[in-house]
GROMACS .gro file of C-alpha atoms in nm:
model
  436
    1MET     CA    1   1.652  12.643  11.073
    2SER     CA    2   1.992  12.478  11.080
    3LEU     CA    3   2.269  12.653  11.268
    4ASP     CA    4   2.495  12.581  10.968
    5SER     CA    5   2.296  12.833  10.767
    6ILE     CA    6   2.394  13.101  11.017
    7VAL     CA    7   2.740  12.994  11.133
    8ASN     CA    8   2.925  12.758  10.904
    9VAL     CA    9   3.238  12.606  11.058
   10THR     CA   10   3.496  12.398  10.872
   11ILE     CA   11   3.772  12.239  11.079
   12GLN     CA   12   4.088  12.120  10.913
   13VAL     CA   13   4.320  11.888  11.102
   14GLY     CA   14   4.685  11.964  11.023
   15THR     CA   15   4.837  11.616  11.035
   16SER     CA   16   5.081  11.635  10.746
   17GLN     CA   17   5.430  11.559  10.870
   18PRO     CA   18   5.754  11.516  10.676
   19SER     CA   19   5.919  11.180  10.723
   20GLN     CA   20   6.182  11.174  10.996
   21ARG     CA   21   6.538  11.079  10.917
   22GLY     CA   22   6.649  10.762  11.094
   23PHE     CA   23   6.972  10.733  11.290
   24GLY     CA   24   6.964  10.363  11.376
   25VAL     CA   25   6.976  10.176  11.045
   26PRO     CA   26   7.306  10.046  10.902
   27LEU     CA   27   7.373   9.984  10.534
   28LEU     CA   28   7.605   9.689  10.472
   29LEU     CA   29   7.748   9.704  10.121
   30ALA     CA   30   7.919   9.393   9.987
   31TYR     CA   31   7.985   9.211   9.663
   32HIS     CA   32   7.740   8.924   9.606
   33THR     CA   33   7.509   8.779   9.341
   34ARG     CA   34   7.221   8.667   9.564
   35PHE     CA   35   6.976   8.924   9.430
   36THR     CA   36   6.972   9.168   9.140
   37GLU     CA   37   6.834   9.479   9.308
   38ASN     CA   38   7.069   9.741   9.444
   39VAL     CA   39   6.947   9.707   9.803
   40ARG     CA   40   6.714   9.498  10.016
   41THR     CA   41   6.591   9.531  10.373
   42TYR     CA   42   6.633   9.240  10.615
   43SER     CA   43   6.499   9.192  10.967
   44ARG     CA   44   6.656   8.854  11.040
   45LEU     CA   45   6.922   8.620  10.907
   46SER     CA   46   6.669   8.356  10.803
   47GLU     CA   47   6.541   8.596  10.538
   48MET     CA   48   6.889   8.611  10.388
   49ILE     CA   49   6.912   8.232  10.383
   50SER     CA   50   6.578   8.223  10.201
   51ASP     CA   51   6.726   8.458   9.941
   52GLY     CA   52   7.013   8.219   9.873
   53PHE     CA   53   7.288   8.355  10.099
   54THR     CA   54   7.512   8.102  10.270
   55VAL     CA   55   7.659   8.134  10.619
   56ASN     CA   56   8.003   8.187  10.462
   57ASP     CA   57   7.909   8.480  10.240
   58PRO     CA   58   8.081   8.801  10.354
   59ALA     CA   59   7.745   8.981  10.336
   60TYR     CA   60   7.592   8.720  10.566
   61LEU     CA   61   7.886   8.739  10.806
   62MET     CA   62   7.849   9.116  10.824
   63ALA     CA   63   7.476   9.093  10.893
   64SER     CA   64   7.524   8.817  11.150
   65LYS     CA   65   7.747   9.047  11.357
   66VAL     CA   66   7.476   9.315  11.361
   67PHE     CA   67   7.193   9.076  11.444
   68ALA     CA   68   7.394   8.903  11.720
   69GLN     CA   69   7.358   9.206  11.947
   70ASN     CA   70   7.088   9.256  12.211
   71PRO     CA   71   6.926   9.496  12.165
   72ARG     CA   72   7.004   9.521  11.796
   73PRO     CA   73   6.876   9.728  11.506
   74PRO     CA   74   6.534   9.598  11.399
   75GLN     CA   75   6.650   9.592  11.039
   76ILE     CA   76   6.948   9.640  10.811
   77LYS     CA   77   6.984   9.756  10.455
   78LEU     CA   78   7.197   9.517  10.252
   79GLY     CA   79   7.347   9.667   9.939
   80ARG     CA   80   7.470   9.477   9.636
   81LEU     CA   81   7.806   9.583   9.496
   82PRO     CA   82   7.826   9.508   9.122
   83THR     CA   83   8.116   9.297   9.000
   84PRO     CA   84   8.424   9.518   9.053
   85GLY     CA   85   8.692   9.592   8.796
   86SER     CA   86   8.971   9.420   8.989
   87ALA     CA   87   9.030   9.123   9.217
   88HIS     CA   88   9.069   9.123   9.593
   89SER     CA   89   9.440   9.166   9.674
   90THR     CA   90   9.637   9.127   9.996
   91GLU     CA   91  10.001   9.188  10.087
   92ILE     CA   92  10.168   8.957  10.339
   93ASP     CA   93  10.494   9.102  10.469
   94VAL     CA   94  10.735   8.860  10.641
   95THR     CA   95  10.995   9.124  10.728
   96GLY     CA   96  11.144   9.048  11.069
   97ILE     CA   97  11.107   8.671  11.067
   98VAL     CA   98  11.416   8.492  11.197
   99SER     CA   99  11.554   8.140  11.218
  100GLY     CA  100  11.337   7.910  11.428
  101GLU     CA  101  11.015   8.096  11.347
  102SER     CA  102  10.736   8.012  11.102
  103VAL     CA  103  10.473   8.214  10.923
  104THR     CA  104  10.140   8.059  11.017
  105MET     CA  105   9.785   8.139  10.915
  106THR     CA  106   9.451   7.995  10.820
  107VAL     CA  107   9.346   8.087  10.467
  108ARG     CA  108   8.972   8.098  10.405
  109ASP     CA  109   8.792   8.167  10.080
  110SER     CA  110   8.446   8.323  10.039
  111SER     CA  111   8.290   7.976  10.029
  112GLY     CA  112   8.424   7.893  10.374
  113ASN     CA  113   8.695   7.651  10.266
  114THR     CA  114   8.994   7.675  10.499
  115THR     CA  115   9.359   7.576  10.463
  116ALA     CA  116   9.615   7.580  10.743
  117VAL     CA  117   9.952   7.720  10.633
  118SER     CA  118  10.284   7.700  10.815
  119GLU     CA  119  10.597   7.820  10.637
  120ALA     CA  120  10.923   7.790  10.830
  121PHE     CA  121  11.202   8.046  10.799
  122ASP     CA  122  11.441   7.948  10.524
  123THR     CA  123  11.781   8.119  10.477
  124ASN     CA  124  11.644   8.476  10.485
  125GLU     CA  125  11.325   8.680  10.465
  126GLY     CA  126  11.318   8.686  10.084
  127THR     CA  127  11.352   8.308  10.048
  128THR     CA  128  11.085   8.259  10.313
  129ALA     CA  129  10.851   8.490  10.119
  130THR     CA  130  10.918   8.297   9.796
  131ASN     CA  131  10.840   7.968   9.968
  132LEU     CA  132  10.524   8.111  10.122
  133ALA     CA  133  10.408   8.231   9.781
  134SER     CA  134  10.460   7.882   9.640
  135THR     CA  135  10.256   7.730   9.922
  136LEU     CA  136   9.971   7.979   9.877
  137ASN     CA  137   9.974   7.925   9.500
  138ALA     CA  138   9.874   7.567   9.562
  139ILE     CA  139   9.547   7.676   9.725
  140SER     CA  140   9.251   7.691   9.491
  141GLY     CA  141   9.093   8.029   9.417
  142MET     CA  142   9.401   8.250   9.441
  143SER     CA  143   9.745   8.321   9.303
  144ALA     CA  144  10.050   8.445   9.492
  145SER     CA  145  10.380   8.605   9.400
  146ALA     CA  146  10.677   8.723   9.604
  147SER     CA  147  10.879   9.042   9.574
  148VAL     CA  148  11.161   9.091   9.825
  149ASN     CA  149  10.992   9.020  10.162
  150VAL     CA  150  10.630   9.069  10.052
  151VAL     CA  151  10.387   8.812   9.913
  152THR     CA  152  10.093   8.947   9.714
  153VAL     CA  153   9.785   8.724   9.702
  154VAL     CA  154   9.521   8.792   9.438
  155ALA     CA  155   9.183   8.620   9.415
  156ASP     CA  156   9.125   8.432   9.089
  157SER     CA  157   8.808   8.628   9.004
  158ASN     CA  158   8.680   8.980   9.065
  159GLY     CA  159   8.457   9.013   9.370
  160PRO     CA  160   8.523   8.714   9.601
  161MET     CA  161   8.745   8.779   9.902
  162VAL     CA  162   9.032   8.576  10.049
  163PHE     CA  163   9.066   8.587  10.430
  164PHE     CA  164   9.381   8.538  10.636
  165GLU     CA  165   9.307   8.441  10.994
  166ASP     CA  166   9.518   8.366  11.304
  167THR     CA  167   9.836   8.497  11.144
  168THR     CA  168  10.179   8.495  11.311
  169ASN     CA  169  10.519   8.638  11.211
  170CYS     CA  170  10.380   8.848  10.929
  171THR     CA  171  10.173   9.159  10.866
  172ILE     CA  172   9.859   9.176  10.655
  173LEU     CA  173   9.749   9.472  10.441
  174ASP     CA  174   9.452   9.483  10.204
  175VAL     CA  175   9.567   9.653   9.883
  176THR     CA  176   9.259   9.594   9.669
  177GLY     CA  177   9.197   9.860   9.405
  178ASP     CA  178   8.899  10.092   9.378
  179TRP     CA  179   8.576   9.887   9.371
  180ALA     CA  180   8.353  10.197   9.327
  181TYR     CA  181   8.165  10.160   9.655
  182ASP     CA  182   8.100  10.535   9.653
  183THR     CA  183   7.931  10.515   9.314
  184GLN     CA  184   7.702  10.234   9.429
  185LEU     CA  185   7.628  10.415   9.755
  186GLY     CA  186   7.498  10.706   9.551
  187VAL     CA  187   7.273  10.475   9.351
  188ILE     CA  188   7.139  10.310   9.667
  189ALA     CA  189   7.081  10.642   9.847
  190ASN     CA  190   6.872  10.764   9.554
  191GLU     CA  191   6.654  10.453   9.575
  192ASP     CA  192   6.639  10.402   9.952
  193PRO     CA  193   6.800  10.677  10.164
  194ASP     CA  194   6.677  10.540  10.497
  195PHE     CA  195   7.014  10.448  10.649
  196TYR     CA  196   7.270  10.635  10.856
  197ALA     CA  197   7.580  10.417  10.907
  198VAL     CA  198   7.777  10.245  10.631
  199ALA     CA  199   8.004   9.939  10.643
  200ILE     CA  200   8.173   9.769  10.346
  201ASP     CA  201   8.329   9.426  10.304
  202VAL     CA  202   8.670   9.523  10.156
  203ASN     CA  203   8.865   9.770  10.371
  204SER     CA  204   9.161   9.860  10.148
  205ASP     CA  205   9.290  10.216  10.135
  206ALA     CA  206   9.130  10.297   9.800
  207ASN     CA  207   8.787  10.186   9.916
  208VAL     CA  208   8.798  10.321  10.271
  209THR     CA  209   8.904  10.660  10.135
  210ASP     CA  210   8.622  10.668   9.880
  211VAL     CA  211   8.353  10.570  10.128
  212ALA     CA  212   8.485  10.817  10.386
  213ALA     CA  213   8.455  11.094  10.130
  214TRP     CA  214   8.102  10.985  10.039
  215VAL     CA  215   7.964  10.990  10.395
  216ASN     CA  216   8.113  11.335  10.446
  217THR     CA  217   7.909  11.472  10.157
  218THR     CA  218   7.588  11.298  10.267
  219GLU     CA  219   7.605  11.356  10.646
  220ARG     CA  220   7.629  10.991  10.743
  221ILE     CA  221   7.894  10.790  10.928
  222ALA     CA  222   8.118  10.506  10.808
  223ALA     CA  223   8.261  10.224  11.019
  224PHE     CA  224   8.564  10.025  10.909
  225GLY     CA  225   8.725   9.715  11.059
  226PRO     CA  226   9.063   9.675  10.889
  227GLN     CA  227   9.290   9.382  10.966
  228SER     CA  228   9.635   9.502  11.069
  229THR     CA  229   9.886   9.330  11.294
  230ASP     CA  230  10.105   9.640  11.273
  231PRO     CA  231   9.902   9.960  11.329
  232ASP     CA  232  10.168  10.167  11.153
  233ASP     CA  233  10.085   9.988  10.825
  234TYR     CA  234   9.719  10.094  10.841
  235ASN     CA  235   9.806  10.444  10.960
  236THR     CA  236  10.051  10.499  10.676
  237ALA     CA  237   9.820  10.353  10.413
  238THR     CA  238   9.491  10.508  10.525
  239ALA     CA  239   9.428  10.641  10.874
  240ASP     CA  240   9.687  10.920  10.882
  241ALA     CA  241   9.525  11.090  10.583
  242LEU     CA  242   9.178  11.067  10.739
  243THR     CA  243   9.314  11.216  11.059
  244SER     CA  244   9.496  11.502  10.890
  245GLY     CA  245   9.179  11.568  10.691
  246ASN     CA  246   8.982  11.610  11.017
  247ASP     CA  247   8.736  11.340  10.913
  248ASP     CA  248   8.472  11.337  11.187
  249ARG     CA  249   8.241  11.092  11.010
  250SER     CA  250   8.467  10.790  10.961
  251PHE     CA  251   8.610  10.561  11.226
  252SER     CA  252   8.807  10.237  11.227
  253LEU     CA  253   8.801   9.946  11.470
  254VAL     CA  254   9.141   9.797  11.387
  255THR     CA  255   9.186   9.427  11.457
  256LYS     CA  256   9.453   9.160  11.427
  257LYS     CA  257   9.182   8.904  11.361
  258GLY     CA  258   9.091   8.799  11.009
  259ARG     CA  259   8.877   9.040  10.810
  260SER     CA  260   8.598   8.782  10.833
  261SER     CA  261   8.542   8.885  11.196
  262PHE     CA  262   8.384   9.216  11.079
  263PRO     CA  263   8.414   9.377  11.426
  264GLU     CA  264   8.283   9.711  11.304
  265CYS     CA  265   7.950   9.550  11.217
  266ALA     CA  266   7.917   9.413  11.569
  267TRP     CA  267   7.992   9.761  11.704
  268LEU     CA  268   7.727   9.919  11.483
  269GLY     CA  269   7.478   9.654  11.594
  270GLU     CA  270   7.551   9.733  11.957
  271ALA     CA  271   7.541  10.113  11.930
  272LEU     CA  272   7.275  10.202  11.673
  273PRO     CA  273   6.965  10.081  11.865
  274TRP     CA  274   7.020  10.353  12.127
  275LEU     CA  275   6.890  10.706  12.079
  276PRO     CA  276   7.153  10.962  11.980
  277GLY     CA  277   7.291  11.117  12.296
  278SER     CA  278   7.185  10.834  12.526
  279GLN     CA  279   7.516  10.651  12.511
  280THR     CA  280   7.883  10.685  12.429
  281TRP     CA  281   8.052  10.447  12.186
  282ALA     CA  282   8.345  10.378  12.421
  283TYR     CA  283   8.369  10.086  12.665
  284LYS     CA  284   8.119   9.878  12.469
  285SER     CA  285   8.143   9.498  12.453
  286PRO     CA  286   7.952   9.377  12.145
  287SER     CA  287   7.855   9.013  12.151
  288GLY     CA  288   8.119   8.798  11.981
  289LEU     CA  289   8.394   9.061  11.999
  290VAL     CA  290   8.735   8.923  12.098
  291ALA     CA  291   9.009   9.150  12.230
  292ASP     CA  292   9.343   9.180  12.052
  293ASP     CA  293   9.672   9.154  12.242
  294TRP     CA  294   9.790   9.507  12.161
  295SER     CA  295  10.119   9.616  12.316
  296SER     CA  296  10.158   9.959  12.474
  297SER     CA  297  10.352  10.077  12.169
  298ASP     CA  298  10.076   9.942  11.942
  299ILE     CA  299   9.816  10.142  12.135
  300THR     CA  300  10.029  10.454  12.112
  301GLU     CA  301  10.046  10.407  11.735
  302LEU     CA  302   9.671  10.338  11.712
  303ASP     CA  303   9.599  10.654  11.908
  304THR     CA  304   9.807  10.876  11.680
  305ALA     CA  305   9.544  10.836  11.405
  306ASN     CA  306   9.245  10.815  11.641
  307ASN     CA  307   9.187  10.448  11.566
  308ASN     CA  308   8.961  10.237  11.786
  309TYR     CA  309   9.057   9.895  11.919
  310ALA     CA  310   8.925   9.611  12.133
  311THR     CA  311   9.130   9.550  12.444
  312THR     CA  312   9.098   9.376  12.779
  313VAL     CA  313   9.050   9.588  13.091
  314SER     CA  314   8.995   9.407  13.423
  315ALA     CA  315   8.903   9.087  13.238
  316LEU     CA  316   8.642   9.269  13.025
  317THR     CA  317   8.669   9.312  12.649
  318VAL     CA  318   8.590   9.675  12.564
  319ILE     CA  319   8.628   9.910  12.270
  320ARG     CA  320   8.825  10.228  12.315
  321PRO     CA  321   8.833  10.524  12.269
  322GLY     CA  322   8.510  10.579  12.068
  323LYS     CA  323   8.646  10.845  11.830
  324THR     CA  324   8.632  10.935  11.465
  325HIS     CA  325   8.958  10.974  11.277
  326GLY     CA  326   8.919  11.350  11.299
  327GLY     CA  327   8.925  11.325  11.680
  328GLU     CA  328   8.557  11.393  11.747
  329TRP     CA  329   8.362  11.151  11.965
  330ILE     CA  330   8.133  10.935  11.751
  331ASP     CA  331   7.834  11.006  11.975
  332VAL     CA  332   7.884  11.382  11.930
  333THR     CA  333   7.882  11.355  11.550
  334ARG     CA  334   7.564  11.147  11.562
  335GLY     CA  335   7.401  11.380  11.814
  336ILE     CA  336   7.471  11.694  11.611
  337ASP     CA  337   7.334  11.522  11.299
  338TRP     CA  338   7.018  11.438  11.494
  339ILE     CA  339   6.967  11.799  11.609
  340LYS     CA  340   7.012  11.937  11.259
  341ALA     CA  341   6.774  11.686  11.102
  342ARG     CA  342   6.501  11.730  11.363
  343ILE     CA  343   6.514  12.110  11.343
  344GLN     CA  344   6.485  12.096  10.964
  345GLU     CA  345   6.194  11.852  10.985
  346SER     CA  346   6.011  12.051  11.255
  347LEU     CA  347   6.040  12.382  11.075
  348PHE     CA  348   5.932  12.233  10.745
  349ALA     CA  349   5.634  12.066  10.916
  350VAL     CA  350   5.509  12.392  11.066
  351LEU     CA  351   5.548  12.569  10.731
  352VAL     CA  352   5.331  12.297  10.573
  353GLN     CA  353   5.073  12.266  10.850
  354LEU     CA  354   4.997  12.635  10.907
  355ARG     CA  355   4.819  12.828  10.639
  356LYS     CA  356   5.062  13.109  10.700
  357ILE     CA  357   5.334  13.217  10.940
  358PRO     CA  358   5.320  13.596  10.941
  359PHE     CA  359   5.645  13.787  10.911
  360THR     CA  360   5.577  13.950  11.245
  361ASN     CA  361   5.730  13.911  11.588
  362SER     CA  362   5.453  13.669  11.679
  363GLY     CA  363   5.539  13.466  11.369
  364VAL     CA  364   5.902  13.464  11.472
  365GLU     CA  365   5.798  13.323  11.810
  366ILE     CA  366   5.637  13.028  11.630
  367ILE     CA  367   5.969  12.949  11.465
  368LYS     CA  368   6.158  12.988  11.792
  369ALA     CA  369   5.916  12.755  11.970
  370GLU     CA  370   5.967  12.480  11.714
  371ILE     CA  371   6.346  12.500  11.748
  372GLN     CA  372   6.329  12.512  12.127
  373ALA     CA  373   6.111  12.201  12.131
  374VAL     CA  374   6.380  12.007  11.943
  375LEU     CA  375   6.652  12.138  12.173
  376ASP     CA  376   6.452  12.031  12.478
  377VAL     CA  377   6.433  11.676  12.339
  378ALA     CA  378   6.807  11.691  12.273
  379VAL     CA  379   6.852  11.769  12.643
  380ALA     CA  380   6.625  11.480  12.743
  381GLN     CA  381   6.819  11.238  12.522
  382GLY     CA  382   7.154  11.350  12.662
  383ILE     CA  383   7.294  11.530  12.358
  384LEU     CA  384   7.285  11.873  12.521
  385SER     CA  385   7.352  11.968  12.882
  386ASP     CA  386   7.066  11.990  13.132
  387ASP     CA  387   7.263  12.210  13.371
  388PRO     CA  388   7.047  12.519  13.443
  389GLU     CA  389   7.324  12.758  13.344
  390ASN     CA  390   7.386  12.570  13.017
  391ARG     CA  391   7.037  12.483  12.896
  392PRO     CA  392   6.991  12.563  12.527
  393PHE     CA  393   6.798  12.868  12.416
  394VAL     CA  394   6.694  13.029  12.088
  395THR     CA  395   6.735  13.391  11.985
  396ALA     CA  396   6.588  13.575  11.689
  397PRO     CA  397   6.593  13.938  11.575
  398ASN     CA  398   6.308  14.181  11.598
  399VAL     CA  399   6.132  14.181  11.264
  400SER     CA  400   6.223  14.545  11.211
  401ASP     CA  401   6.591  14.446  11.230
  402VAL     CA  402   6.569  14.183  10.955
  403PRO     CA  403   6.719  14.319  10.630
  404VAL     CA  404   6.455  14.449  10.392
  405ALA     CA  405   6.581  14.223  10.112
  406ASP     CA  406   6.529  13.917  10.333
  407ARG     CA  407   6.181  14.032  10.434
  408ASN     CA  408   6.089  14.089  10.069
  409ASN     CA  409   6.214  13.736   9.989
  410ARG     CA  410   6.032  13.599  10.295
  411ILE     CA  411   6.355  13.474  10.453
  412LEU     CA  412   6.377  13.492  10.830
  413SER     CA  413   6.749  13.541  10.891
  414GLY     CA  414   6.942  13.590  11.213
  415VAL     CA  415   6.788  13.302  11.408
  416GLU     CA  416   7.042  13.132  11.637
  417PHE     CA  417   7.054  12.891  11.926
  418GLN     CA  418   7.307  12.832  12.198
  419GLY     CA  419   7.367  12.508  12.382
  420THR     CA  420   7.635  12.304  12.552
  421LEU     CA  421   7.711  11.940  12.475
  422ALA     CA  422   7.637  11.704  12.761
  423GLY     CA  423   7.952  11.507  12.678
  424ALA     CA  424   8.039  11.190  12.870
  425VAL     CA  425   8.277  11.071  13.139
  426HIS     CA  426   8.538  10.827  13.003
  427SER     CA  427   8.793  10.839  13.282
  428VAL     CA  428   8.817  10.960  13.640
  429THR     CA  429   9.100  11.126  13.829
  430LEU     CA  430   9.063  11.086  14.206
  431ILE     CA  431   9.260  11.219  14.503
  432GLY     CA  432   9.185  11.056  14.835
  433ASN     CA  433   9.287  11.169  15.179
  434VAL     CA  434   9.283  10.923  15.465
  435SER     CA  435   9.366  11.021  15.819
  436VAL     CA  436   9.412  10.820  16.136
   0.00000   0.00000   0.00000
């Protein structure tokens, strides 16, 4: 007689797991016509070349900054921005130029064609601006007009960008209208939500503001790399509003270099491969990053809106301070997002895997154990403190203390955890005593 006829045993292996949210994949969203889908995944630059991108395409330049890092994210998501409703526009302000000086720059179009420009001071600032507009008008692919001391340059068609590199005796401000990046981000997230950080090609106020709002509603982060030789221009146009709005998901790496340097993409490439909590975003030196010659007053102005900047310290190029515009450290925002996502995933997994979690004190202990397991990993990764007096712990009510309405609706309420951020050391104050 078979034992099965007496004792029949069926063993089910609970292996169903919800997918885990990633925190190391960037989405680069740029205007291009190299493919028709809304988004593609790339693991190397050669794949982009095979798809028809050129080394001068803004999308390629953005990706090249990410892939230049070591280690670097194993893949990127590249989004396609549909043809926008307006052309790329830039204001060049020559206020402050005096006799004996010249406005100089290298103008580069999206195809990589470059033109060196040098416009000497003539009579006054307004005449100099008029002359500069005439010179820029002669360059193919753009039109320029002067008003008082400001030259506005507009690309000839909607979508392509015009870059201004190595500028002197002028300030640059991107004033491009709303290109609906936030709308396309929503479309992409519905199709392929597996990305955490966002970067876009055009960093004008209208578009930075829209993308910043979008990441705040979707619990992601956005990195911007605006070109600004005068930090007050960017603060007034964009950063001050993000700071006053306590935006802890958006951050800017302001640069004097041309927008084609895409420093924020290099920074994302350097930071995203590391586990949340295992590193701070300050004092990083992404490959290819060049420091700007910020004055002390420039840095003071940058700091007022919690901007980030590349500077030279003891002959090393580093990024400081590693903050969002709202004043939170970038690594803290990412770490808190990681904790929330992993707790949600762990609790959902146990609800799926177990046939039932009883609404008893023993059932409550199952829930507590799942949360504690995530918190313990957060400690191991460096998000939460490992100091014995500050280690995280979970509390939950006795089942008899849960409101009857919640018990009837099978909602376990009143569960909480306490923990302390591990933080990071960014500076040291030292007092030394030496005696003879």
